[in-house]
Amino acid sequence: MVGLARTGDDGGVDVLDVARWQFGITTVYHFLMVPLTISLSLLVAGMQTAWWRTGRAKYLAMTKFWGKLMLVNFAMGVVTGIVQEFQFGMAWSSYSRFVGDVFGAPLAMEGLVAFFVESTFLGLWIFGWDRLPRRVHLACAWAFSLATMASAYFILAANSWMQHPVGVELVDGRPRLTSIWAVLTNNTVLAAFPHTIAGAFAVGGSFLVGIAAWHLWRRHRTTPADDQDRQVWRASVKLGGWVGVVAFAALAVSGDLQGKLMFEQQPMKMAAAEALCHTEQPASFSVFAVGDVGRPDCENVKSLTVPALLSFLAKNDFSSEVKGIQDLLPEYQAKYGANYPDDPRLGELSGKPIDYVPALPVTYWGFRLMIGFGAVAAGMGLLALWVTRRGRVPQGRWFPALGLLAIATPFLGNSFGWIFTEMGRQPFVVVPNPSGVDGVWMYTAQAVSSGVTVGEMLTSLIALTTVYGVLACVEFYLLRRYARAGVAAVLPGWGQPKPAPGAGDADDREQDDVLAFAY
Amino acid sequence: MDLATFWFIVIAVLWLGYLFLEGFDFGVGMLLPVLARDETERRVMVNTIGPVWDGNEVWLLVAGGATFAAFPGWYASLFSTAYLPLLLVLLALIGRGVAFEYRGKVDSPRWRATWDRVIMFGSWVPAFGVGLVLSANVLGLPLDAHGDRVGSPLVMVRWETLLGALALVGFCLVHGAAFVALKTEGDIRERARRLAVRIAPVALAPLVALLLVVQLRAGEGWTWVPLGVALLAAGAALVQLARVREGWGFAFLGVAVAAAVTTLFGALYPDVLPSTVDPANSLTVHGAASSPYTLTVMTWVAAFGTPAVLVYQGWTYWVFRRRIGTRHIPPVHVP
């Protein structure tokens, strides 16, 4: 009976598995919208600033065009974010009880400091074009776009605490907050934040490059070089290309920093990222593998390794030792126990041995796909800058085709990065901090809501996945429609000759009362 | 007053802000097919809340987040126990938010009609669901010693909580109609005002009934006062609306909802989530509160954050204070 049973002893589905799939699906989906929202809103604020300072029509057109695509995406990010705020309590109530004293604070701060600013000033920006002085309207753009960054900081601080708990002491079996400052300046979040923001800008950069390359290529054959529209697309390609290249550099630097922290803070995760079965000194970096990296003798499936590189990535020293999974296992068992506690709420896992090794194919390939897709995105940015240098535009169809395809790569890179880092910390939901805060850790199996049935969890998984699937199609349809239509669709009169002075004055007076924008 | 009680009040205030603000924008969505006669009027209605609905909804998120931070056990037990009702609320809010943003993005009657249906669903369902969950919270849930639900996923659906659901639906209808009357001009303004006056006696009855049920079951002596204020304010709102003073009518509805929330949370205190199985399992303000340090941190954040929110959200309403009529609606310009 799925409807009432908590776990399927008959081999049916388990509430923990369903809850994990649901969290994975809803979070990865939400994080398709988030990076595009963060980067596009800041880029649009920048474009509007350029318009405000120079008064050039090109920048107004860019603000309107990219701003509209940003809004289509923003709405989806907002509504899928509500699910995130609710599902800790709904599906992970035991987790919420355990960490509430610490974890709730950054979440509440995100709401109070970031969400309110974001939602209010976005409304002012959308509807305020004719209601606000230009300077104030521009300030609204900066307010909501910076608020999206603030929001990212708070949520990453919360996530980083789960990867590396700090600023707490264990009281009555639960972490109690002793320093909010320690939580907000956790070295894990200080590295994760620039990495995530850079990942967001990689998305924004390739989005600009892909769509603008297509328009530029189309316009190039039909319009003169000084055509207004062409200038918009050229400026957008250039901006996107530079953003993509700089973002990748920032990704590499911050990612290296994160990697070194992870070797200290979560050695098993980094060993799993490499599928490093046995300790090596110096340790080599595997570029790819053929076969099952989850086998106990996984060294034998790896191809194309770079000697000593992993040692350098771990500790900035080409000859250092990096511990492998087989050698970390006894350490974990000695420190955190070999078996789950006897607790009926753990279901079938109660008293069973703990598997400390994350799903190696996921971590190993997730890590490589993250880097690979990120590199492809950066490569496209460089290529776009090169082929459009000094007023050139490639004639071939390959340029827009490649650009449009490459839009997907940083999205995929972000998703694989998150899948890697969240799956790589299993079986923990709160990873023990090896250098302090004794006793503060939690297994994912203990975190799931203890009072919720498999039936409820499955209902929400199916319902949310279905709705998300439908909305993904709708968003894609709208983005494509608006992206194809270009500036004229969002800026009436664009591309048409200016009316002679005096003409249409009477008309203007009547138009005074009409809203500049309405739903 | 100790910090835990202070945070209980803060959460009550956040709920009050949410019910007052999203109360009218739910109402606008619910009445979309009733009040508007054509597409332009539908656009008039949607645009009365266009710039503000998202900011209004954040009050719910912050009420949830603040509960998590200040009373983790309350957040965990309530949200996991009310799993299915909250899932419906979530699905509705997802659709609703997207619908506002997308309905005008393609010039096709079918496209708009589809999203109008989503707006309707997305306004009726969460009003019903939030009313159900809030009244169940006040009247108690079957919780075991762990704070987990005893009984089926739909155990919170009882006549009292259905009354709570209808109470919020009814309030949103009247509040929404009053808001449309306050923010529009022309025919639709008059239609909205008349509708508010006509339905108010019936639509507000469940709210009155709910307050009496809660008062008789769990009320304190002093909660009779806000209950009385709520009744008087609702009556005053009706009179003002009938006299074509929409602003005063709307303001009195605000007083009514404030007094109603005071009654409900006053009756709830000192519990945050009573257990109907065994009073010993009830979560209390002091038992469920976070540590004093966490509450102190949150108090500082709220002390700076809340006035700022009130100022800039208030400013938004000032910027968009003008009434909207069909003559203000621009022609459709989409690809």
mmCIF file of N, CA and C in Angstrom, chain A residues 22 72 75-76 78-79 82-83 85-86 88-90 93 96-97 100-101 103-104 108 111-112 115-117 119-120 123-124 127 131 136 176-180 345 450-452 456-457 460 471 475 478 481-482 485 488-489 513-515 518-519, chain B residues 43 47 50-51 54-55 57-59 61-62 65 68-69 72 75-77 79-80 83 87 90 94 97-98 100-102 105-106 111 115 146-149 153 290-291 293-294 297-298 302 309 312-313 315-316 319-320 322 327-328 330 333-335:
data_model
loop_
_atom_site.group_PDB
_atom_site.id
_atom_site.type_symbol
_atom_site.label_atom_id
_atom_site.label_comp_id
_atom_site.label_asym_id
_atom_site.label_seq_id
_atom_site.Cartn_x
_atom_site.Cartn_y
_atom_site.Cartn_z
ATOM 1 N N GLN A 22 12.790 14.798 -5.679
ATOM 2 C CA GLN A 22 12.036 16.048 -5.751
ATOM 3 C C GLN A 22 12.937 17.245 -5.495
ATOM 4 N N VAL A 72 10.836 37.738 -18.867
ATOM 5 C CA VAL A 72 10.192 36.444 -19.147
ATOM 6 C C VAL A 72 10.803 35.370 -18.251
ATOM 7 N N ALA A 75 10.162 35.854 -14.003
ATOM 8 C CA ALA A 75 8.918 35.353 -13.416
ATOM 9 C C ALA A 75 9.061 33.887 -13.019
ATOM 10 N N MET A 76 9.699 33.105 -13.892
ATOM 11 C CA MET A 76 9.846 31.681 -13.598
ATOM 12 C C MET A 76 10.771 31.453 -12.409
ATOM 13 N N VAL A 78 11.160 33.465 -9.893
ATOM 14 C CA VAL A 78 10.443 33.856 -8.686
ATOM 15 C C VAL A 78 9.519 32.733 -8.218
ATOM 16 N N VAL A 79 8.697 32.214 -9.129
ATOM 17 C CA VAL A 79 7.687 31.247 -8.684
ATOM 18 C C VAL A 79 8.307 29.908 -8.295
ATOM 19 N N ILE A 82 9.580 29.946 -4.655
ATOM 20 C CA ILE A 82 8.652 29.761 -3.528
ATOM 21 C C ILE A 82 8.692 28.307 -3.061
ATOM 22 N N VAL A 83 8.777 27.393 -4.040
ATOM 23 C CA VAL A 83 8.830 25.970 -3.702
ATOM 24 C C VAL A 83 10.034 25.684 -2.815
ATOM 25 N N GLU A 85 11.549 27.630 -0.709
ATOM 26 C CA GLU A 85 11.344 28.148 0.643
ATOM 27 C C GLU A 85 10.433 27.219 1.463
ATOM 28 N N PHE A 86 9.493 26.565 0.781
ATOM 29 C CA PHE A 86 8.526 25.728 1.493
ATOM 30 C C PHE A 86 9.007 24.300 1.704
ATOM 31 N N PHE A 88 11.747 22.781 2.537
ATOM 32 C CA PHE A 88 12.513 22.341 3.708
ATOM 33 C C PHE A 88 11.562 21.864 4.797
ATOM 34 N N GLY A 89 10.506 22.625 5.023
ATOM 35 C CA GLY A 89 9.553 22.240 6.064
ATOM 36 C C GLY A 89 8.669 21.092 5.622
ATOM 37 N N MET A 90 8.263 21.113 4.356
ATOM 38 C CA MET A 90 7.324 20.089 3.888
ATOM 39 C C MET A 90 7.983 18.719 3.796
ATOM 40 N N SER A 93 11.359 17.897 7.224
ATOM 41 C CA SER A 93 11.038 18.506 8.520
ATOM 42 C C SER A 93 12.061 18.124 9.590
ATOM 43 N N SER A 96 14.835 20.405 9.168
ATOM 44 C CA SER A 96 14.488 21.758 9.597
ATOM 45 C C SER A 96 14.538 21.884 11.114
ATOM 46 N N ARG A 97 14.069 20.842 11.817
ATOM 47 C CA ARG A 97 14.127 20.882 13.282
ATOM 48 C C ARG A 97 15.563 20.883 13.760
ATOM 49 N N GLY A 100 17.373 24.313 12.412
ATOM 50 C CA GLY A 100 16.603 25.556 12.384
ATOM 51 C C GLY A 100 17.268 26.740 13.052
ATOM 52 N N ASP A 101 17.961 26.481 14.178
ATOM 53 C CA ASP A 101 18.541 27.596 14.917
ATOM 54 C C ASP A 101 19.586 28.346 14.077
ATOM 55 N N PHE A 103 20.089 27.599 10.297
ATOM 56 C CA PHE A 103 19.806 27.637 8.864
ATOM 57 C C PHE A 103 18.665 28.586 8.534
ATOM 58 N N GLY A 104 17.724 28.731 9.456
ATOM 59 C CA GLY A 104 16.577 29.599 9.181
ATOM 60 C C GLY A 104 16.970 31.063 9.068
ATOM 61 N N ALA A 108 15.643 33.673 6.336
ATOM 62 C CA ALA A 108 14.768 34.795 6.682
ATOM 63 C C ALA A 108 15.387 36.113 6.243
ATOM 64 N N GLY A 111 14.807 36.701 2.640
ATOM 65 C CA GLY A 111 13.478 37.215 2.381
ATOM 66 C C GLY A 111 13.358 38.686 2.714
ATOM 67 N N LEU A 112 13.825 39.014 3.918
ATOM 68 C CA LEU A 112 13.614 40.370 4.420
ATOM 69 C C LEU A 112 14.490 41.389 3.698
ATOM 70 N N PHE A 115 14.476 39.536 -1.077
ATOM 71 C CA PHE A 115 13.250 39.303 -1.859
ATOM 72 C C PHE A 115 12.349 40.525 -1.902
ATOM 73 N N PHE A 116 12.233 41.213 -0.763
ATOM 74 C CA PHE A 116 11.366 42.389 -0.740
ATOM 75 C C PHE A 116 11.881 43.452 -1.711
ATOM 76 N N VAL A 117 13.189 43.704 -1.667
ATOM 77 C CA VAL A 117 13.780 44.707 -2.556
ATOM 78 C C VAL A 117 13.580 44.292 -4.009
ATOM 79 N N SER A 119 11.443 42.156 -5.476
ATOM 80 C CA SER A 119 10.084 42.129 -6.028
ATOM 81 C C SER A 119 9.507 43.536 -6.148
ATOM 82 N N THR A 120 9.762 44.379 -5.141
ATOM 83 C CA THR A 120 9.181 45.717 -5.162
ATOM 84 C C THR A 120 9.801 46.577 -6.261
ATOM 85 N N GLY A 123 8.861 45.587 -9.810
ATOM 86 C CA GLY A 123 7.557 46.137 -10.181
ATOM 87 C C GLY A 123 7.668 47.606 -10.568
ATOM 88 N N LEU A 124 8.440 48.349 -9.792
ATOM 89 C CA LEU A 124 8.633 49.767 -10.099
ATOM 90 C C LEU A 124 9.328 49.943 -11.446
ATOM 91 N N PHE A 127 6.841 48.930 -14.504
ATOM 92 C CA PHE A 127 5.706 49.827 -14.733
ATOM 93 C C PHE A 127 6.069 51.303 -14.622
ATOM 94 N N ARG A 131 6.510 56.910 -15.053
ATOM 95 C CA ARG A 131 6.035 57.396 -13.764
ATOM 96 C C ARG A 131 7.168 57.964 -12.914
ATOM 97 N N VAL A 136 15.762 57.930 -11.087
ATOM 98 C CA VAL A 136 15.152 57.061 -10.076
ATOM 99 C C VAL A 136 14.811 55.708 -10.700
ATOM 100 N N ARG A 176 23.613 24.885 17.891
ATOM 101 C CA ARG A 176 23.062 26.169 18.303
ATOM 102 C C ARG A 176 23.989 27.268 17.787
ATOM 103 N N LEU A 177 23.392 28.275 17.190
ATOM 104 C CA LEU A 177 24.171 29.359 16.596
ATOM 105 C C LEU A 177 24.931 30.116 17.683
ATOM 106 N N THR A 178 26.253 30.293 17.464
ATOM 107 C CA THR A 178 27.020 31.119 18.402
ATOM 108 C C THR A 178 27.549 32.369 17.719
ATOM 109 N N SER A 179 27.672 32.334 16.386
ATOM 110 C CA SER A 179 28.175 33.513 15.682
ATOM 111 C C SER A 179 27.606 33.576 14.275
ATOM 112 N N ILE A 180 26.700 34.496 14.061
ATOM 113 C CA ILE A 180 26.131 34.653 12.719
ATOM 114 C C ILE A 180 27.215 35.152 11.773
ATOM 115 N N ARG A 345 12.748 5.673 12.801
ATOM 116 C CA ARG A 345 12.418 6.657 11.773
ATOM 117 C C ARG A 345 13.386 6.610 10.590
ATOM 118 N N SER A 450 9.513 13.056 8.804
ATOM 119 C CA SER A 450 9.180 11.763 9.395
ATOM 120 C C SER A 450 7.681 11.493 9.351
ATOM 121 N N GLY A 451 6.881 12.504 9.163
ATOM 122 C CA GLY A 451 5.442 12.260 9.202
ATOM 123 C C GLY A 451 4.761 12.223 7.851
ATOM 124 N N VAL A 452 5.545 12.335 6.786
ATOM 125 C CA VAL A 452 4.943 12.430 5.458
ATOM 126 C C VAL A 452 4.969 11.066 4.777
ATOM 127 N N GLU A 456 2.052 11.060 -0.468
ATOM 128 C CA GLU A 456 2.098 12.527 -0.543
ATOM 129 C C GLU A 456 3.329 12.985 -1.320
ATOM 130 N N MET A 457 4.453 12.375 -0.974
ATOM 131 C CA MET A 457 5.716 12.791 -1.587
ATOM 132 C C MET A 457 5.672 12.525 -3.097
ATOM 133 N N SER A 460 3.476 15.094 -4.907
ATOM 134 C CA SER A 460 4.104 16.393 -5.154
ATOM 135 C C SER A 460 5.199 16.275 -6.205
ATOM 136 N N LEU A 471 5.766 24.460 -17.981
ATOM 137 C CA LEU A 471 6.234 25.841 -17.944
ATOM 138 C C LEU A 471 7.569 26.021 -18.658
ATOM 139 N N GLU A 475 8.090 28.891 -21.347
ATOM 140 C CA GLU A 475 9.147 29.898 -21.258
ATOM 141 C C GLU A 475 10.033 29.860 -22.496
ATOM 142 N N LEU A 478 8.277 31.496 -25.395
ATOM 143 C CA LEU A 478 8.247 32.961 -25.317
ATOM 144 C C LEU A 478 9.627 33.583 -25.538
ATOM 145 N N ARG A 481 10.344 33.449 -29.176
ATOM 146 C CA ARG A 481 9.510 34.395 -29.905
ATOM 147 C C ARG A 481 10.034 35.826 -29.770
ATOM 148 N N TYR A 482 10.348 36.214 -28.553
ATOM 149 C CA TYR A 482 10.834 37.579 -28.333
ATOM 150 C C TYR A 482 12.258 37.752 -28.839
ATOM 151 N N ALA A 485 12.046 38.226 -32.592
ATOM 152 C CA ALA A 485 11.371 39.441 -33.051
ATOM 153 C C ALA A 485 12.275 40.666 -32.980
ATOM 154 N N ALA A 488 12.288 45.821 -32.450
ATOM 155 C CA ALA A 488 11.036 46.485 -32.834
ATOM 156 C C ALA A 488 9.845 45.969 -32.031
ATOM 157 N N ALA A 489 9.908 44.736 -31.584
ATOM 158 C CA ALA A 489 8.780 44.161 -30.851
ATOM 159 C C ALA A 489 8.643 44.745 -29.449
ATOM 160 N N ASP A 513 -2.067 60.169 -21.317
ATOM 161 C CA ASP A 513 -2.751 59.450 -20.253
ATOM 162 C C ASP A 513 -2.557 57.946 -20.321
ATOM 163 N N VAL A 514 -2.086 57.484 -21.466
ATOM 164 C CA VAL A 514 -1.951 56.034 -21.626
ATOM 165 C C VAL A 514 -0.703 55.563 -20.897
ATOM 166 N N LEU A 515 -0.820 54.441 -20.216
ATOM 167 C CA LEU A 515 0.310 53.902 -19.486
ATOM 168 C C LEU A 515 1.418 53.510 -20.457
ATOM 169 N N ALA A 518 1.663 48.273 -19.691
ATOM 170 C CA ALA A 518 0.613 47.604 -18.920
ATOM 171 C C ALA A 518 0.639 46.138 -19.284
ATOM 172 N N TYR A 519 0.275 45.287 -18.329
ATOM 173 C CA TYR A 519 0.186 43.846 -18.590
ATOM 174 C C TYR A 519 -0.864 43.597 -19.647
ATOM 175 N N ARG B 43 -7.781 43.816 -18.507
ATOM 176 C CA ARG B 43 -6.443 44.408 -18.377
ATOM 177 C C ARG B 43 -6.440 45.509 -17.319
ATOM 178 N N ASN B 47 -3.949 45.253 -14.159
ATOM 179 C CA ASN B 47 -2.957 46.311 -13.970
ATOM 180 C C ASN B 47 -3.124 47.094 -12.670
ATOM 181 N N GLY B 50 -0.711 45.001 -10.995
ATOM 182 C CA GLY B 50 0.486 44.659 -11.767
ATOM 183 C C GLY B 50 1.803 44.973 -11.068
ATOM 184 N N PRO B 51 2.003 46.221 -10.619
ATOM 185 C CA PRO B 51 3.316 46.544 -10.049
ATOM 186 C C PRO B 51 3.529 46.002 -8.632
ATOM 187 N N ASP B 54 3.771 40.973 -6.741
ATOM 188 C CA ASP B 54 4.948 40.185 -6.396
ATOM 189 C C ASP B 54 5.476 40.577 -5.018
ATOM 190 N N GLY B 55 5.530 41.873 -4.778
ATOM 191 C CA GLY B 55 5.964 42.337 -3.465
ATOM 192 C C GLY B 55 5.017 41.880 -2.367
ATOM 193 N N GLU B 57 3.354 39.106 -2.344
ATOM 194 C CA GLU B 57 3.529 37.672 -2.114
ATOM 195 C C GLU B 57 4.751 37.390 -1.247
ATOM 196 N N VAL B 58 5.744 38.293 -1.311
ATOM 197 C CA VAL B 58 6.952 38.071 -0.510
ATOM 198 C C VAL B 58 6.620 38.033 0.984
ATOM 199 N N TRP B 59 5.537 38.691 1.384
ATOM 200 C CA TRP B 59 5.138 38.631 2.801
ATOM 201 C C TRP B 59 4.912 37.193 3.242
ATOM 202 N N LEU B 61 6.439 34.507 1.906
ATOM 203 C CA LEU B 61 7.752 33.883 1.985
ATOM 204 C C LEU B 61 8.470 34.277 3.260
ATOM 205 N N VAL B 62 8.357 35.558 3.616
ATOM 206 C CA VAL B 62 9.061 36.013 4.804
ATOM 207 C C VAL B 62 8.380 35.479 6.064
ATOM 208 N N GLY B 65 9.816 32.091 6.205
ATOM 209 C CA GLY B 65 11.234 32.127 6.559
ATOM 210 C C GLY B 65 11.439 32.541 8.009
ATOM 211 N N PHE B 68 10.670 29.688 10.242
ATOM 212 C CA PHE B 68 11.798 28.755 10.212
ATOM 213 C C PHE B 68 12.895 29.238 11.164
ATOM 214 N N ALA B 69 13.245 30.512 11.064
ATOM 215 C CA ALA B 69 14.361 31.030 11.854
ATOM 216 C C ALA B 69 14.020 31.123 13.337
ATOM 217 N N PRO B 72 11.803 26.882 14.596
ATOM 218 C CA PRO B 72 12.025 25.821 13.607
ATOM 219 C C PRO B 72 11.028 24.661 13.754
ATOM 220 N N TYR B 75 7.689 25.593 12.177
ATOM 221 C CA TYR B 75 7.801 25.533 10.719
ATOM 222 C C TYR B 75 7.797 24.077 10.238
ATOM 223 N N ALA B 76 8.608 23.231 10.891
ATOM 224 C CA ALA B 76 8.748 21.843 10.441
ATOM 225 C C ALA B 76 7.426 21.087 10.592
ATOM 226 N N SER B 77 6.784 21.212 11.747
ATOM 227 C CA SER B 77 5.563 20.442 11.989
ATOM 228 C C SER B 77 4.403 20.938 11.133
ATOM 229 N N PHE B 79 4.436 22.682 8.242
ATOM 230 C CA PHE B 79 4.594 22.505 6.806
ATOM 231 C C PHE B 79 4.547 21.037 6.401
ATOM 232 N N SER B 80 5.084 20.140 7.239
ATOM 233 C CA SER B 80 5.043 18.726 6.854
ATOM 234 C C SER B 80 3.652 18.145 7.092
ATOM 235 N N TYR B 83 1.045 19.016 4.255
ATOM 236 C CA TYR B 83 1.773 18.784 3.008
ATOM 237 C C TYR B 83 0.910 18.981 1.765
ATOM 238 N N LEU B 87 0.939 21.948 -0.961
ATOM 239 C CA LEU B 87 1.322 21.639 -2.341
ATOM 240 C C LEU B 87 0.367 22.329 -3.316
ATOM 241 N N LEU B 90 1.140 25.945 -3.440
ATOM 242 C CA LEU B 90 2.350 26.186 -4.235
ATOM 243 C C LEU B 90 2.052 26.130 -5.732
ATOM 244 N N ILE B 94 2.516 29.237 -8.269
ATOM 245 C CA ILE B 94 3.431 29.135 -9.420
ATOM 246 C C ILE B 94 2.698 29.587 -10.677
ATOM 247 N N GLY B 97 1.733 33.534 -10.697
ATOM 248 C CA GLY B 97 2.814 34.483 -10.946
ATOM 249 C C GLY B 97 3.206 34.509 -12.419
ATOM 250 N N VAL B 98 3.334 33.315 -12.979
ATOM 251 C CA VAL B 98 3.698 33.236 -14.393
ATOM 252 C C VAL B 98 2.579 33.840 -15.247
ATOM 253 N N PHE B 100 0.396 36.269 -14.664
ATOM 254 C CA PHE B 100 0.396 37.737 -14.730
ATOM 255 C C PHE B 100 1.426 38.228 -15.739
ATOM 256 N N GLU B 101 2.618 37.624 -15.672
ATOM 257 C CA GLU B 101 3.711 38.094 -16.513
ATOM 258 C C GLU B 101 3.514 37.684 -17.973
ATOM 259 N N TYR B 102 2.880 36.537 -18.204
ATOM 260 C CA TYR B 102 2.836 35.987 -19.562
ATOM 261 C C TYR B 102 1.541 36.296 -20.324
ATOM 262 N N LYS B 105 1.779 38.567 -23.265
ATOM 263 C CA LYS B 105 2.986 38.464 -24.075
ATOM 264 C C LYS B 105 2.731 37.931 -25.491
ATOM 265 N N VAL B 106 1.533 37.419 -25.721
ATOM 266 C CA VAL B 106 1.179 36.954 -27.067
ATOM 267 C C VAL B 106 -0.221 37.487 -27.366
ATOM 268 N N TRP B 111 -4.737 32.376 -25.974
ATOM 269 C CA TRP B 111 -3.592 32.488 -25.053
ATOM 270 C C TRP B 111 -4.012 33.211 -23.786
ATOM 271 N N TRP B 115 -4.483 31.855 -19.734
ATOM 272 C CA TRP B 115 -3.813 32.420 -18.555
ATOM 273 C C TRP B 115 -4.816 33.011 -17.579
ATOM 274 N N HIS B 146 6.774 13.646 18.620
ATOM 275 C CA HIS B 146 7.840 14.140 17.748
ATOM 276 C C HIS B 146 7.436 15.415 17.009
ATOM 277 N N GLY B 147 6.156 15.751 17.060
ATOM 278 C CA GLY B 147 5.668 16.860 16.257
ATOM 279 C C GLY B 147 5.252 16.407 14.874
ATOM 280 N N ASP B 148 5.095 15.083 14.695
ATOM 281 C CA ASP B 148 4.647 14.556 13.401
ATOM 282 C C ASP B 148 3.155 14.294 13.421
ATOM 283 N N ARG B 149 2.584 14.251 12.229
ATOM 284 C CA ARG B 149 1.150 14.090 12.104
ATOM 285 C C ARG B 149 0.711 12.671 12.476
ATOM 286 N N PRO B 153 -3.221 12.089 5.415
ATOM 287 C CA PRO B 153 -2.755 13.373 4.876
ATOM 288 C C PRO B 153 -3.840 14.457 4.880
ATOM 289 N N SER B 290 13.818 29.487 18.815
ATOM 290 C CA SER B 290 15.258 29.349 18.619
ATOM 291 C C SER B 290 15.985 29.923 19.828
ATOM 292 N N SER B 291 17.300 29.761 19.816
ATOM 293 C CA SER B 291 18.091 30.234 20.956
ATOM 294 C C SER B 291 18.008 31.761 21.052
ATOM 295 N N TYR B 293 20.283 33.874 21.205
ATOM 296 C CA TYR B 293 21.236 34.534 20.310
ATOM 297 C C TYR B 293 20.652 34.677 18.902
ATOM 298 N N THR B 294 20.088 33.575 18.384
ATOM 299 C CA THR B 294 19.485 33.630 17.045
ATOM 300 C C THR B 294 18.367 34.663 17.001
ATOM 301 N N VAL B 297 19.850 38.150 16.877
ATOM 302 C CA VAL B 297 20.335 38.463 15.525
ATOM 303 C C VAL B 297 19.163 38.831 14.623
ATOM 304 N N MET B 298 18.128 38.001 14.660
ATOM 305 C CA MET B 298 16.974 38.238 13.786
ATOM 306 C C MET B 298 16.271 39.549 14.150
ATOM 307 N N ALA B 302 15.428 42.470 11.598
ATOM 308 C CA ALA B 302 14.057 42.938 11.417
ATOM 309 C C ALA B 302 13.931 44.419 11.766
ATOM 310 N N VAL B 309 11.242 48.138 4.396
ATOM 311 C CA VAL B 309 10.251 47.494 3.532
ATOM 312 C C VAL B 309 8.974 48.326 3.495
ATOM 313 N N TYR B 312 9.574 51.551 1.335
ATOM 314 C CA TYR B 312 9.622 51.477 -0.121
ATOM 315 C C TYR B 312 8.412 50.788 -0.732
ATOM 316 N N GLN B 313 7.775 49.891 0.030
ATOM 317 C CA GLN B 313 6.528 49.348 -0.523
ATOM 318 C C GLN B 313 5.436 50.419 -0.504
ATOM 319 N N TRP B 315 5.960 53.545 -0.808
ATOM 320 C CA TRP B 315 6.305 54.454 -1.904
ATOM 321 C C TRP B 315 5.782 53.914 -3.240
ATOM 322 N N THR B 316 5.879 52.594 -3.438
ATOM 323 C CA THR B 316 5.365 51.989 -4.675
ATOM 324 C C THR B 316 3.885 52.299 -4.842
ATOM 325 N N VAL B 319 3.572 55.843 -5.918
ATOM 326 C CA VAL B 319 3.927 56.056 -7.329
ATOM 327 C C VAL B 319 2.774 55.632 -8.241
ATOM 328 N N PHE B 320 2.147 54.522 -7.911
ATOM 329 C CA PHE B 320 1.067 53.999 -8.760
ATOM 330 C C PHE B 320 -0.295 54.298 -8.147
ATOM 331 N N ARG B 322 -2.542 56.449 -8.979
ATOM 332 C CA ARG B 322 -3.605 56.911 -9.867
ATOM 333 C C ARG B 322 -4.605 55.807 -10.192
ATOM 334 N N ARG B 327 -9.337 53.928 -20.626
ATOM 335 C CA ARG B 327 -8.632 54.872 -21.509
ATOM 336 C C ARG B 327 -7.119 54.868 -21.272
ATOM 337 N N HIS B 328 -6.671 54.294 -20.162
ATOM 338 C CA HIS B 328 -5.231 54.275 -19.887
ATOM 339 C C HIS B 328 -4.530 53.062 -20.475
ATOM 340 N N PRO B 330 -2.809 50.799 -22.905
ATOM 341 C CA PRO B 330 -2.182 50.961 -24.224
ATOM 342 C C PRO B 330 -2.581 49.811 -25.152
ATOM 343 N N HIS B 333 1.117 45.539 -28.032
ATOM 344 C CA HIS B 333 2.263 45.622 -28.930
ATOM 345 C C HIS B 333 3.204 44.469 -28.587
ATOM 346 N N VAL B 334 3.036 43.369 -29.280
ATOM 347 C CA VAL B 334 3.866 42.185 -29.008
ATOM 348 C C VAL B 334 4.251 41.545 -30.334
ATOM 349 N N PRO B 335 5.303 40.747 -30.325
ATOM 350 C CA PRO B 335 5.667 40.079 -31.572
ATOM 351 C C PRO B 335 4.632 39.030 -31.977
#
